[in-house]
mmCIF file of C-alpha atoms (C1' of nucleotides) in Angstrom:
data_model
loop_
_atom_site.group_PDB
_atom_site.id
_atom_site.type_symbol
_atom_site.label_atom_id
_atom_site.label_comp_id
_atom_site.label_asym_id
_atom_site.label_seq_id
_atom_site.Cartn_x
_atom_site.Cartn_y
_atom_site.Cartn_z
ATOM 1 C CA UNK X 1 28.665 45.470 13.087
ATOM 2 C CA UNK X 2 31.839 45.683 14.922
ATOM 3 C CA UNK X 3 30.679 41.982 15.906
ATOM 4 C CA UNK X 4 27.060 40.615 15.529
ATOM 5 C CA UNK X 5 25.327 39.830 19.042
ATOM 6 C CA UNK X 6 25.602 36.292 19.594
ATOM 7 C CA UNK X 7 22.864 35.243 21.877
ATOM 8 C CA UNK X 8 24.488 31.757 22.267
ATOM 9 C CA UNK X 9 24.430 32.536 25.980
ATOM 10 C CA UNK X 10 21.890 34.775 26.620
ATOM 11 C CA UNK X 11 19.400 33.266 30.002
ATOM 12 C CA UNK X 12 16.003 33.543 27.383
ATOM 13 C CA UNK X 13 15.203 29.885 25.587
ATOM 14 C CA UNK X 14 13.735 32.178 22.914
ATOM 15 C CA UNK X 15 17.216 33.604 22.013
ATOM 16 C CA UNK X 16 19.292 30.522 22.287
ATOM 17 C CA UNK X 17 16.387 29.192 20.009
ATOM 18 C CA UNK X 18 16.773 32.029 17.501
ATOM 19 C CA UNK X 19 20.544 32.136 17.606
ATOM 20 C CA UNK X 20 20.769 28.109 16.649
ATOM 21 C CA UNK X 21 18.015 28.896 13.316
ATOM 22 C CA UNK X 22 16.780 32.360 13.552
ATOM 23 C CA UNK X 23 17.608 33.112 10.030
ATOM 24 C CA UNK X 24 16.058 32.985 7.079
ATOM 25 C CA UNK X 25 17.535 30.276 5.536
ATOM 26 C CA UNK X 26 18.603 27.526 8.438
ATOM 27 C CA UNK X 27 14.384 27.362 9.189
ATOM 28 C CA UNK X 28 13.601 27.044 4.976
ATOM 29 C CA UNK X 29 16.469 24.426 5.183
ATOM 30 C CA UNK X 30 15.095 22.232 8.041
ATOM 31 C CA UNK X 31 11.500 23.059 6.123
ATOM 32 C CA UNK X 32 13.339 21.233 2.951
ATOM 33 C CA UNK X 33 14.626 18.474 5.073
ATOM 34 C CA UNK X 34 11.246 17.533 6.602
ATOM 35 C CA UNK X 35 10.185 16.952 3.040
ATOM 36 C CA UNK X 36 13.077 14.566 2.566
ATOM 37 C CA UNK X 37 15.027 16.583 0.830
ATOM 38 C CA UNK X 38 18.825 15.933 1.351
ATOM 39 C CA UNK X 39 21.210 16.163 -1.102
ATOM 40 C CA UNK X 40 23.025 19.719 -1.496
ATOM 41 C CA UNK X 41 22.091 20.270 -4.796
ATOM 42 C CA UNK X 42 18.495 19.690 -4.044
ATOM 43 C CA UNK X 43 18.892 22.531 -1.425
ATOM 44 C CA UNK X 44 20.167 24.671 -3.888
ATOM 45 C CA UNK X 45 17.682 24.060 -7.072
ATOM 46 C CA UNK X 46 14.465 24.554 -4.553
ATOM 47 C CA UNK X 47 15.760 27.279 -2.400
ATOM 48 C CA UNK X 48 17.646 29.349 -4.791
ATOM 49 C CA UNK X 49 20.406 30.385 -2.495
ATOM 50 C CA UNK X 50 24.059 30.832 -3.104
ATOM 51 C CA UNK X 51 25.956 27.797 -2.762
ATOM 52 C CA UNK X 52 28.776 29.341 -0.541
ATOM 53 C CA UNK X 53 25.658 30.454 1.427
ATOM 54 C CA UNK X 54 24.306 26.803 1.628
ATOM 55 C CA UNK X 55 27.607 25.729 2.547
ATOM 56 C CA UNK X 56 27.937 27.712 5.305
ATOM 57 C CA UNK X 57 24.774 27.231 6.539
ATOM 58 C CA UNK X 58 24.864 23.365 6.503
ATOM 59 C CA UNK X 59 28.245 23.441 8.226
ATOM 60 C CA UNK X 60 26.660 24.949 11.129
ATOM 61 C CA UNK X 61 23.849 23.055 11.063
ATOM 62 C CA UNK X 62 25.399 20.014 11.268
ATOM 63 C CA UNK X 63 27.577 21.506 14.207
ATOM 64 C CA UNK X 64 24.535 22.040 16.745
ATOM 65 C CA UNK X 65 23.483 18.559 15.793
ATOM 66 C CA UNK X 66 20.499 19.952 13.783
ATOM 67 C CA UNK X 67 21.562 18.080 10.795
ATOM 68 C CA UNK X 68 23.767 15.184 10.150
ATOM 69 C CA UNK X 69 25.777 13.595 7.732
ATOM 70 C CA UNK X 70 25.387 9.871 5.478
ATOM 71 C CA UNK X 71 27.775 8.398 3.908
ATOM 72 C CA UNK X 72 25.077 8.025 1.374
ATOM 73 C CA UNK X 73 22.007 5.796 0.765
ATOM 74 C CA UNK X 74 20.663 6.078 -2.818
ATOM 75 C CA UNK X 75 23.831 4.523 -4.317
ATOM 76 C CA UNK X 76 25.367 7.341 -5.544
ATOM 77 C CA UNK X 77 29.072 7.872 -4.001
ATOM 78 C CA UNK X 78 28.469 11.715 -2.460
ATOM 79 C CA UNK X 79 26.941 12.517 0.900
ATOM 80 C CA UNK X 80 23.308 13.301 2.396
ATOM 81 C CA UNK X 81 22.352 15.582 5.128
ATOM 82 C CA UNK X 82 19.466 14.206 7.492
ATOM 83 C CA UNK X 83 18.026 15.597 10.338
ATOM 84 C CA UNK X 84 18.935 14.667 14.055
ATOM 85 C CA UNK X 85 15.406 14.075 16.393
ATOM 86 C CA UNK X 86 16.540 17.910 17.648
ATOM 87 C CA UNK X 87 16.213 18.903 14.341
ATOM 88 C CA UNK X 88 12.740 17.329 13.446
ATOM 89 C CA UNK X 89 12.441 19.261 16.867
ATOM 90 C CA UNK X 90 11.967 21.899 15.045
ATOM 91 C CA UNK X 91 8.665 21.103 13.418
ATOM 92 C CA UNK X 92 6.050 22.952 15.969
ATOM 93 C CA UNK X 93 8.118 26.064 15.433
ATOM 94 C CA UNK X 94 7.285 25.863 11.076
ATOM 95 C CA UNK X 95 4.169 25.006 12.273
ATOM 96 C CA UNK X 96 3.249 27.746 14.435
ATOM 97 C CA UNK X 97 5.089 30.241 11.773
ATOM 98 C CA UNK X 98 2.890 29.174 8.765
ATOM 99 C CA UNK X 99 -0.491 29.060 11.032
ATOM 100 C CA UNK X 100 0.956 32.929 11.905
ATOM 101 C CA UNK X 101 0.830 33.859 7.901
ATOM 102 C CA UNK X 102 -2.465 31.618 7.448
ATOM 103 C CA UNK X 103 -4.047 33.664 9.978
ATOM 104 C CA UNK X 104 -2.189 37.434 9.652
ATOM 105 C CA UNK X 105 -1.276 37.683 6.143
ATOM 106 C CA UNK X 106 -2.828 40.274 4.398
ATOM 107 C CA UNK X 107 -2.647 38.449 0.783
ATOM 108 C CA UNK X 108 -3.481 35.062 2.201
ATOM 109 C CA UNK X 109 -4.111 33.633 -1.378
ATOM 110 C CA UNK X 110 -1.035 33.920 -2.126
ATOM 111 C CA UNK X 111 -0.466 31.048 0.186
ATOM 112 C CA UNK X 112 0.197 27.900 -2.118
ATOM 113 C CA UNK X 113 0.063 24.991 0.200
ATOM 114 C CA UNK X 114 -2.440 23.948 2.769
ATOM 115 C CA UNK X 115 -1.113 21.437 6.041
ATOM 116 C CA UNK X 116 -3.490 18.596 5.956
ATOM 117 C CA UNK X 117 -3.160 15.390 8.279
ATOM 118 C CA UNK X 118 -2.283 12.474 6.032
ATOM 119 C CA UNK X 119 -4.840 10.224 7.445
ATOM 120 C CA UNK X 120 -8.094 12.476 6.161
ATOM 121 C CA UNK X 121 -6.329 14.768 4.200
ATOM 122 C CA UNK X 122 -7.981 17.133 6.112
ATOM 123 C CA UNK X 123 -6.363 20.708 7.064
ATOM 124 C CA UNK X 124 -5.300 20.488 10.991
ATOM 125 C CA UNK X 125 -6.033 22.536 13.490
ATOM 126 C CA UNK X 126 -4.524 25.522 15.286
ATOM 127 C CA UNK X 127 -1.754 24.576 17.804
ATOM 128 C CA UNK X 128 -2.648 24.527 21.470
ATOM 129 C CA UNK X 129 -1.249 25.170 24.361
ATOM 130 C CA UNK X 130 -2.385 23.983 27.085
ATOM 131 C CA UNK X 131 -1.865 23.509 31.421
ATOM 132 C CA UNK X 132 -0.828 20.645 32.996
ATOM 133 C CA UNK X 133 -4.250 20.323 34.214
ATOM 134 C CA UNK X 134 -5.910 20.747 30.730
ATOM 135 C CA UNK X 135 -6.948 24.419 30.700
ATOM 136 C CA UNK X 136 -6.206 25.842 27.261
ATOM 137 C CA UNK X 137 -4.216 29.021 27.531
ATOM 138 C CA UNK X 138 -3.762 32.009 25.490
ATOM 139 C CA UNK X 139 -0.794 34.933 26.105
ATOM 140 C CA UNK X 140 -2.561 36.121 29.208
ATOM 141 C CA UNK X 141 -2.901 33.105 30.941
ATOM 142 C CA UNK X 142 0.669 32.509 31.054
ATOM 143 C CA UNK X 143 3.980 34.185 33.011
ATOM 144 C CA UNK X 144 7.529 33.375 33.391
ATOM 145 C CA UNK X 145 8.694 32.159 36.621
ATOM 146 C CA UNK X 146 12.819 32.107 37.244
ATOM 147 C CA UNK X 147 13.621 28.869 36.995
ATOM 148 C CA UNK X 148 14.993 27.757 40.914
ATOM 149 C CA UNK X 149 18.873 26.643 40.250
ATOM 150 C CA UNK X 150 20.820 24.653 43.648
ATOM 151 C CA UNK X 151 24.487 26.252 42.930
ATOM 152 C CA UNK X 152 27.757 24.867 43.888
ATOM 153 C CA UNK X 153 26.995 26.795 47.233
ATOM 154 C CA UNK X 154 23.880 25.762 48.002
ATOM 155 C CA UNK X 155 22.535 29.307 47.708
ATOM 156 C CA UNK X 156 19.213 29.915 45.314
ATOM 157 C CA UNK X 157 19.716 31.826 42.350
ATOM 158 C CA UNK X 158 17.181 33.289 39.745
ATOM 159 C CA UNK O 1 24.342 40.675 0.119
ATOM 160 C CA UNK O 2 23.735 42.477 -3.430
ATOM 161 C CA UNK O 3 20.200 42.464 -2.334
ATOM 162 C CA UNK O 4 18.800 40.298 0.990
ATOM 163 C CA UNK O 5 16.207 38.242 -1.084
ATOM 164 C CA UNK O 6 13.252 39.011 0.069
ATOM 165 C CA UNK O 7 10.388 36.035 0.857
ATOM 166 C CA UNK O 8 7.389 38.776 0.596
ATOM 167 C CA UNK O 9 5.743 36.949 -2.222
ATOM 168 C CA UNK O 10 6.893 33.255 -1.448
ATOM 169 C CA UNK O 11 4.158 30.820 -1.582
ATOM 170 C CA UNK O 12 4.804 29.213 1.221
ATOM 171 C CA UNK O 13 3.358 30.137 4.196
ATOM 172 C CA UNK O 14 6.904 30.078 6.526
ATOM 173 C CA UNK O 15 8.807 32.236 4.275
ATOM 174 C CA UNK O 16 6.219 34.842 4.436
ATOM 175 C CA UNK O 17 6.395 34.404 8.167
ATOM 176 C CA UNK O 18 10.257 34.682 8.029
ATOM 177 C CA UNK O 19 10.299 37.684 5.787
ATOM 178 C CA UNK O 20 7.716 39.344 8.154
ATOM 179 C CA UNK O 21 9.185 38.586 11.797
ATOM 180 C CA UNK O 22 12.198 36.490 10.827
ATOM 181 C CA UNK O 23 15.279 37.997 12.288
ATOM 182 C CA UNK O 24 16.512 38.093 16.142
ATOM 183 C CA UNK O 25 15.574 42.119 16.818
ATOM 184 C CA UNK O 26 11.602 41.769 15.435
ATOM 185 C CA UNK O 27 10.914 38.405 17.390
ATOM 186 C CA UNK O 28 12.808 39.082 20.834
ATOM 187 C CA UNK O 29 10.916 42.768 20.263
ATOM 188 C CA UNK O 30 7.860 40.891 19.876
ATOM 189 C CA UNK O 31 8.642 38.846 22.987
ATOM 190 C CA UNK O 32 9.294 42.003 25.163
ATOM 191 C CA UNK O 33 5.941 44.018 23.966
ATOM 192 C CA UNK O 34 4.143 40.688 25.281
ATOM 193 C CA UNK O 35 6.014 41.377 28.880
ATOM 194 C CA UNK O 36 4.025 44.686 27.897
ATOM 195 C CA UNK O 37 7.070 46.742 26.923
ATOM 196 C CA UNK O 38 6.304 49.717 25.092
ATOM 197 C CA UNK O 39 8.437 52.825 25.250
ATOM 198 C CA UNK O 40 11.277 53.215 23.070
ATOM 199 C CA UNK O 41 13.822 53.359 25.890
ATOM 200 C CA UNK O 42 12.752 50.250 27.390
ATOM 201 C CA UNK O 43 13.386 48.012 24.307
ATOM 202 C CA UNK O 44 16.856 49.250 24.127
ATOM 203 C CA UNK O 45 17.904 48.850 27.756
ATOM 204 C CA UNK O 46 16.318 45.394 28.131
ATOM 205 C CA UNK O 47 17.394 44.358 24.491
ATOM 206 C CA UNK O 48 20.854 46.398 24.428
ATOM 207 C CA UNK O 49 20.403 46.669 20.630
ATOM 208 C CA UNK O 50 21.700 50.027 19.055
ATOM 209 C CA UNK O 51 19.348 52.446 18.704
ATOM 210 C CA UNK O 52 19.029 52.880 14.758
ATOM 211 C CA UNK O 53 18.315 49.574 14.520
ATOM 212 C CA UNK O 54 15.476 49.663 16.684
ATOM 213 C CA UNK O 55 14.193 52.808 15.230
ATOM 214 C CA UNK O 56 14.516 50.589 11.824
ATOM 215 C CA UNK O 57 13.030 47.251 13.060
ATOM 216 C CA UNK O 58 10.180 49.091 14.818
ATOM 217 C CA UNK O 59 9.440 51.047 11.749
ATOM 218 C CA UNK O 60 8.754 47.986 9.805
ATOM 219 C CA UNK O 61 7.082 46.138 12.966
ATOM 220 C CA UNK O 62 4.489 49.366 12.436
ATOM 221 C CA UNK O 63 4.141 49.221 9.068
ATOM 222 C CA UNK O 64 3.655 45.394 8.971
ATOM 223 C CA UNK O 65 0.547 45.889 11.228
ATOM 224 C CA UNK O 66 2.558 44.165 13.964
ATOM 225 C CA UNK O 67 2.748 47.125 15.917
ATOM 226 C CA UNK O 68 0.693 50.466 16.176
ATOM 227 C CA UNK O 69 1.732 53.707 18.090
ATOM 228 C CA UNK O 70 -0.676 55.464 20.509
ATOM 229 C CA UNK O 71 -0.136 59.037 21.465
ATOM 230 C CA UNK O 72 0.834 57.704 25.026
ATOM 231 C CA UNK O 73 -1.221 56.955 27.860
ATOM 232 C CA UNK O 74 0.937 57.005 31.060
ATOM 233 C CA UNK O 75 0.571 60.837 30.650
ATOM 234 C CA UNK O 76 3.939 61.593 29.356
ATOM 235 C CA UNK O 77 3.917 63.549 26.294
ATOM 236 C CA UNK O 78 5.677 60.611 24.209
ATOM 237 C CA UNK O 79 4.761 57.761 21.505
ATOM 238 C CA UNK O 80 4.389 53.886 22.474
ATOM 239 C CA UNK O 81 4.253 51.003 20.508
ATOM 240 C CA UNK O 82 1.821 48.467 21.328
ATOM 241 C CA UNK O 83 0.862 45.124 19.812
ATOM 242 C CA UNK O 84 -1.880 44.574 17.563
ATOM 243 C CA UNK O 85 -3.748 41.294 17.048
ATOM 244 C CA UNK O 86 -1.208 40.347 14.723
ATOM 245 C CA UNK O 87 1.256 40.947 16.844
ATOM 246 C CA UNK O 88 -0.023 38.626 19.384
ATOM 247 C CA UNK O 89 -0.856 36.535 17.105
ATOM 248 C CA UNK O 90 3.032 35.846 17.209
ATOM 249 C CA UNK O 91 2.527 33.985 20.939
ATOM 250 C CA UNK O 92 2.584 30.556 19.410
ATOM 251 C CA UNK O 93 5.770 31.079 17.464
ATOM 252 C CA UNK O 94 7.496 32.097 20.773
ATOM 253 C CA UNK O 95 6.401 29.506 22.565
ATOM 254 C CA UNK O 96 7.446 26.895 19.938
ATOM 255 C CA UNK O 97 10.997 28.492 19.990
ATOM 256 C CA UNK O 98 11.396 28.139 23.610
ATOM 257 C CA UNK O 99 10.149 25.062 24.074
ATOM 258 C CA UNK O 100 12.526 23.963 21.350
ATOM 259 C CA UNK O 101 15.412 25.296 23.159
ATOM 260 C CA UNK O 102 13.963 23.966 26.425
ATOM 261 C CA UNK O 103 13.677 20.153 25.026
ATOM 262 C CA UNK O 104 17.208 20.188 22.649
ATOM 263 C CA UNK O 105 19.514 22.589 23.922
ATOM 264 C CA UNK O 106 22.815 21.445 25.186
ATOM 265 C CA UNK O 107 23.079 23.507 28.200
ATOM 266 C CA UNK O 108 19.950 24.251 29.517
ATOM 267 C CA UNK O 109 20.656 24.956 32.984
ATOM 268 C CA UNK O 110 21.537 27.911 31.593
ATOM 269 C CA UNK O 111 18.114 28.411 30.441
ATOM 270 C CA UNK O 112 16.805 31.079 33.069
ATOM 271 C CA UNK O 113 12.848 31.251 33.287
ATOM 272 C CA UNK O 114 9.692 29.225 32.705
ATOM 273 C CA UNK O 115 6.737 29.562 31.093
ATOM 274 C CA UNK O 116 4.107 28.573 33.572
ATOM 275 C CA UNK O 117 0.497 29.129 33.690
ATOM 276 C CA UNK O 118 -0.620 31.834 35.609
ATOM 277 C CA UNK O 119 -3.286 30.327 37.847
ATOM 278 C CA UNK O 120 -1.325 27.604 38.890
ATOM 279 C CA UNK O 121 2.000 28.795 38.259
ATOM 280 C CA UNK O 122 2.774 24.896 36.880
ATOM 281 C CA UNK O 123 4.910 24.964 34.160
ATOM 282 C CA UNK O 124 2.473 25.029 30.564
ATOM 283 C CA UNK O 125 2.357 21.555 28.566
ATOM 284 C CA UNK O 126 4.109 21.163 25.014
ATOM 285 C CA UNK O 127 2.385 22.909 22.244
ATOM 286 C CA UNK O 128 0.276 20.264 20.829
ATOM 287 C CA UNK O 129 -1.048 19.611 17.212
ATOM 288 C CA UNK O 130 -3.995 17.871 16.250
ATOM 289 C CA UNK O 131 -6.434 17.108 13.238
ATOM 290 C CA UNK O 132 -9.862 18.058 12.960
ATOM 291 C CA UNK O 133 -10.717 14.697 14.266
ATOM 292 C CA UNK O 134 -9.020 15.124 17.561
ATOM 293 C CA UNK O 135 -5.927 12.700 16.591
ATOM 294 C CA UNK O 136 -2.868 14.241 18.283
ATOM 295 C CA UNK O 137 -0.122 14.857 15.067
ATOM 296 C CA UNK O 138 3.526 14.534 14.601
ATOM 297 C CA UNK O 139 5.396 15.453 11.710
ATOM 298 C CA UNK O 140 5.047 12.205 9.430
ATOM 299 C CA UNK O 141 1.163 12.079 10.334
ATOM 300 C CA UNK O 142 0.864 15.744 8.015
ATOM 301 C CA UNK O 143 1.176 16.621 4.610
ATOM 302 C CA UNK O 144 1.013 19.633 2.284
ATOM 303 C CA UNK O 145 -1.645 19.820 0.068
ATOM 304 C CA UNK O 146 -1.895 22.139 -2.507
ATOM 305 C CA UNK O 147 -4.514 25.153 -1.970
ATOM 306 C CA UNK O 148 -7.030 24.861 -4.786
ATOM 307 C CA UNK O 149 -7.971 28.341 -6.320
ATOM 308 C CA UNK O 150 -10.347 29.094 -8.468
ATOM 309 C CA UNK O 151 -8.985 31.994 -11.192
ATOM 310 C CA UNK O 152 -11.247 34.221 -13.049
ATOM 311 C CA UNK O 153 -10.726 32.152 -15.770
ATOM 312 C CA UNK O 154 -12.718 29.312 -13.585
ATOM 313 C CA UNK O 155 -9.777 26.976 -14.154
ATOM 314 C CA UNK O 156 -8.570 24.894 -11.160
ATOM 315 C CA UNK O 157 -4.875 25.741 -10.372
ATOM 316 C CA UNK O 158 -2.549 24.964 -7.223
ATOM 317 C "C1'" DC Q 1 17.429 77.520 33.519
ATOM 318 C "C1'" DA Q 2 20.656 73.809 33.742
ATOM 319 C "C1'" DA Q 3 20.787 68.967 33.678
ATOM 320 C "C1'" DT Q 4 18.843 64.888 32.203
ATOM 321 C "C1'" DC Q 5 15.704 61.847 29.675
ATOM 322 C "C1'" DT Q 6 13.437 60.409 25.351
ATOM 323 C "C1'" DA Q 7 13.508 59.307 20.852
ATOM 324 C "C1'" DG Q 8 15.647 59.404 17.522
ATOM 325 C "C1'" DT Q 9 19.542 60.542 13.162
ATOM 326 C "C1'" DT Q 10 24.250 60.432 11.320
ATOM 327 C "C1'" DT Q 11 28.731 58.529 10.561
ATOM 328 C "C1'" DA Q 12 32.287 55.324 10.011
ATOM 329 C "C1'" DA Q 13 33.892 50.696 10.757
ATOM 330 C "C1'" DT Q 14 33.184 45.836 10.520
ATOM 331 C "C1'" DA Q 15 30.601 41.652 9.346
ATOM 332 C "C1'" DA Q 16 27.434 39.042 6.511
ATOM 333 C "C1'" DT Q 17 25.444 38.022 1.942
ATOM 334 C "C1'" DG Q 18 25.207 37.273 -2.895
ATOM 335 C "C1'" DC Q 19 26.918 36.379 -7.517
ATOM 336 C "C1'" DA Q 20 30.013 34.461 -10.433
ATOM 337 C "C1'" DA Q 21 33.855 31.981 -11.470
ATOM 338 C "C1'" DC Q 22 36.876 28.388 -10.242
ATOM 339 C "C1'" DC Q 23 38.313 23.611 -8.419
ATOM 340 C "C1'" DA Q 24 38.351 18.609 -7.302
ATOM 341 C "C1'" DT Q 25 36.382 14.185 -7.563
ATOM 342 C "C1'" DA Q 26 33.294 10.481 -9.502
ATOM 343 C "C1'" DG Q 27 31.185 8.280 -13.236
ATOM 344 C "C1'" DG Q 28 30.143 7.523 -18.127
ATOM 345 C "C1'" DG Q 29 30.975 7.544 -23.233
ATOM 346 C "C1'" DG Q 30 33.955 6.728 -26.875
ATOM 347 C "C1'" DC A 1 42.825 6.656 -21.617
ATOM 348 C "C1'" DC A 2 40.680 11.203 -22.665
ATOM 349 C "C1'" DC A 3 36.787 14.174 -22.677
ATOM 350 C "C1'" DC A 4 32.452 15.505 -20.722
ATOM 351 C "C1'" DT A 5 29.094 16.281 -17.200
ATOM 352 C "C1'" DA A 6 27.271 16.357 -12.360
ATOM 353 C "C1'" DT A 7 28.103 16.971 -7.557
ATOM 354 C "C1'" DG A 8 29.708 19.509 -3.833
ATOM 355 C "C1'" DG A 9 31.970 22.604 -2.765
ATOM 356 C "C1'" DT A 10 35.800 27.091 -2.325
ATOM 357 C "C1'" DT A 11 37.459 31.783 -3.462
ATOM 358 C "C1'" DG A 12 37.160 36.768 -4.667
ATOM 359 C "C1'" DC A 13 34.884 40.778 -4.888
ATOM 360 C "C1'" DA A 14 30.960 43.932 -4.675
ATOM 361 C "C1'" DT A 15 27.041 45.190 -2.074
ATOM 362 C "C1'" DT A 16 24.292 45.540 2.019
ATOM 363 C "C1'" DA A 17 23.391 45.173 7.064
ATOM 364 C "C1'" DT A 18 24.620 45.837 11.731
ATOM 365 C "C1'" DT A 19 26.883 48.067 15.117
ATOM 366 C "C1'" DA A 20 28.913 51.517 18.456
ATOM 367 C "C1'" DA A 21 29.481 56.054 19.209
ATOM 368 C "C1'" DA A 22 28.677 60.777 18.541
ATOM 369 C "C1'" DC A 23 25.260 64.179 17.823
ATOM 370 C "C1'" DT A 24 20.270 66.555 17.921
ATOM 371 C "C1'" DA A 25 16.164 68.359 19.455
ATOM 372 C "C1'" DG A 26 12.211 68.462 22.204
ATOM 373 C "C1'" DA A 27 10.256 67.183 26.968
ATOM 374 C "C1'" DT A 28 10.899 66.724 31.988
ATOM 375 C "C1'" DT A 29 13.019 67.306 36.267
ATOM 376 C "C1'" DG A 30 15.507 69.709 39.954
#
DNA sequence: CAATCTAGTTTAATAATGCAACCATAGGGG
DNA sequence: CCCCTATGGTTGCATTATTAAACTAGATTG
């Protein structure tokens, strides 16, 4: 690589996004955590992944304030890793990826788990986007628009 | 890597997703064939990715049923690649990734467009979830429920 | 018909990933 | 106190991925 492209700075919310947990395991991670789990070796048994691997990634998941450290909580004397509000942030983006497979996948039965609201136990709907006026919108019905920014010099930039 | 481990067969609905679109190239690729991006050139200019690796990740984004090539249609005698349903299908996962960035990131007046609706041109509303009942969900109102299948055998299984 | 554009492929270097083995600390048994 | 196991890592090395840059070959333009 000769460096891999960081997009840590890039102007497009969708790279910044994917730079913080665009990989495979930093999203199955936060997945874990929203089911409680927090303990590294937890991580490890259910994901499978190397622990140098795990390490890594939990560093730097604690280091954009995804995840945090306790001192502990169940008594034993080692540490647990809990999400941050950003990183339960994250939840509409698991969300949207396992309605994607639910709806695309070509070997849907394969698919073990159905997401059910706890109240009725019933499977919930697709997410929806909608305007500020109510209209529910699909791809075509939206654009980008630069966002206006007031610089040091009063001039307008993109 | 000794072999990237590969989520193609996961149960769970996200790590299909991951294995499928999971990495920065496919998704920002994604995002630009939405802007309605389609020639080869034009993803590597506006994505400044090296060339192989777009011939690579478009490849797969074909053979996924993601993308499909048409013989051209602006009357040059070259390929495009242009989204299938599947592909924007992907819309929601986009939009949960910006808005992600837009809500938590730590410097987002660097952030440098908005999504907006496009006969207003307000800015669109966060993606919402809700149950078949209408109830608006958060994370702790869900739960995963096992998909019940019914095997040749007739015996229940998860 | 020479120059340039498109859509790649090839090559060589560097970076990331994975496995396995090792290490340090805490707690428990004897 | 000594040995054993579990937790939470770290280190080394092999393998794989990503990249920039050079190269091709057909299409288009001047």
């Amino acid at each position: 690589m000769v460096k891999r492209t960081s997009f840590e700075h890039d102007d497009c919310p969708i790279a910044r996004s994917l730079d913080a947990i665009g990989d495979w395991w930093s999203m199955l991670i936060i997945r874990e955590a929203l089911f409680g789990i927090s303990r590294f070796s937890e991580f490890q048994k259910r994901l499978g992944l190397a622990k140098n691997i795990l390490t890594v990634r939990l560093r730097a998941l604690v280091d954009q304030g995804i995840l945090k450290t306790a001192p502990a909580s169940d008594g034993s004397a080692y540490q647990e890793y809990l999400l941050t509000l950003k990183g339960r942030g994250v939840f509409p983006i698991l969300v949207a990826l396992r309605q994607w497979s639910e709806e695309f996948d070509e070997h849907p039965e394969e698919i073990a788990t159905i997401l059910v609201d706890k109240e009725k136990g019933k499977p919930v709907r697709k997410l929806e986007l909608y305007s500020q006026d109510g209209r529910l919108l699909s791809a075509g019905d939206t654009a980008l628009k630069p966002r206006a920014v007031v610089k040091q010099g009063g001039r307008l930039t993109a």
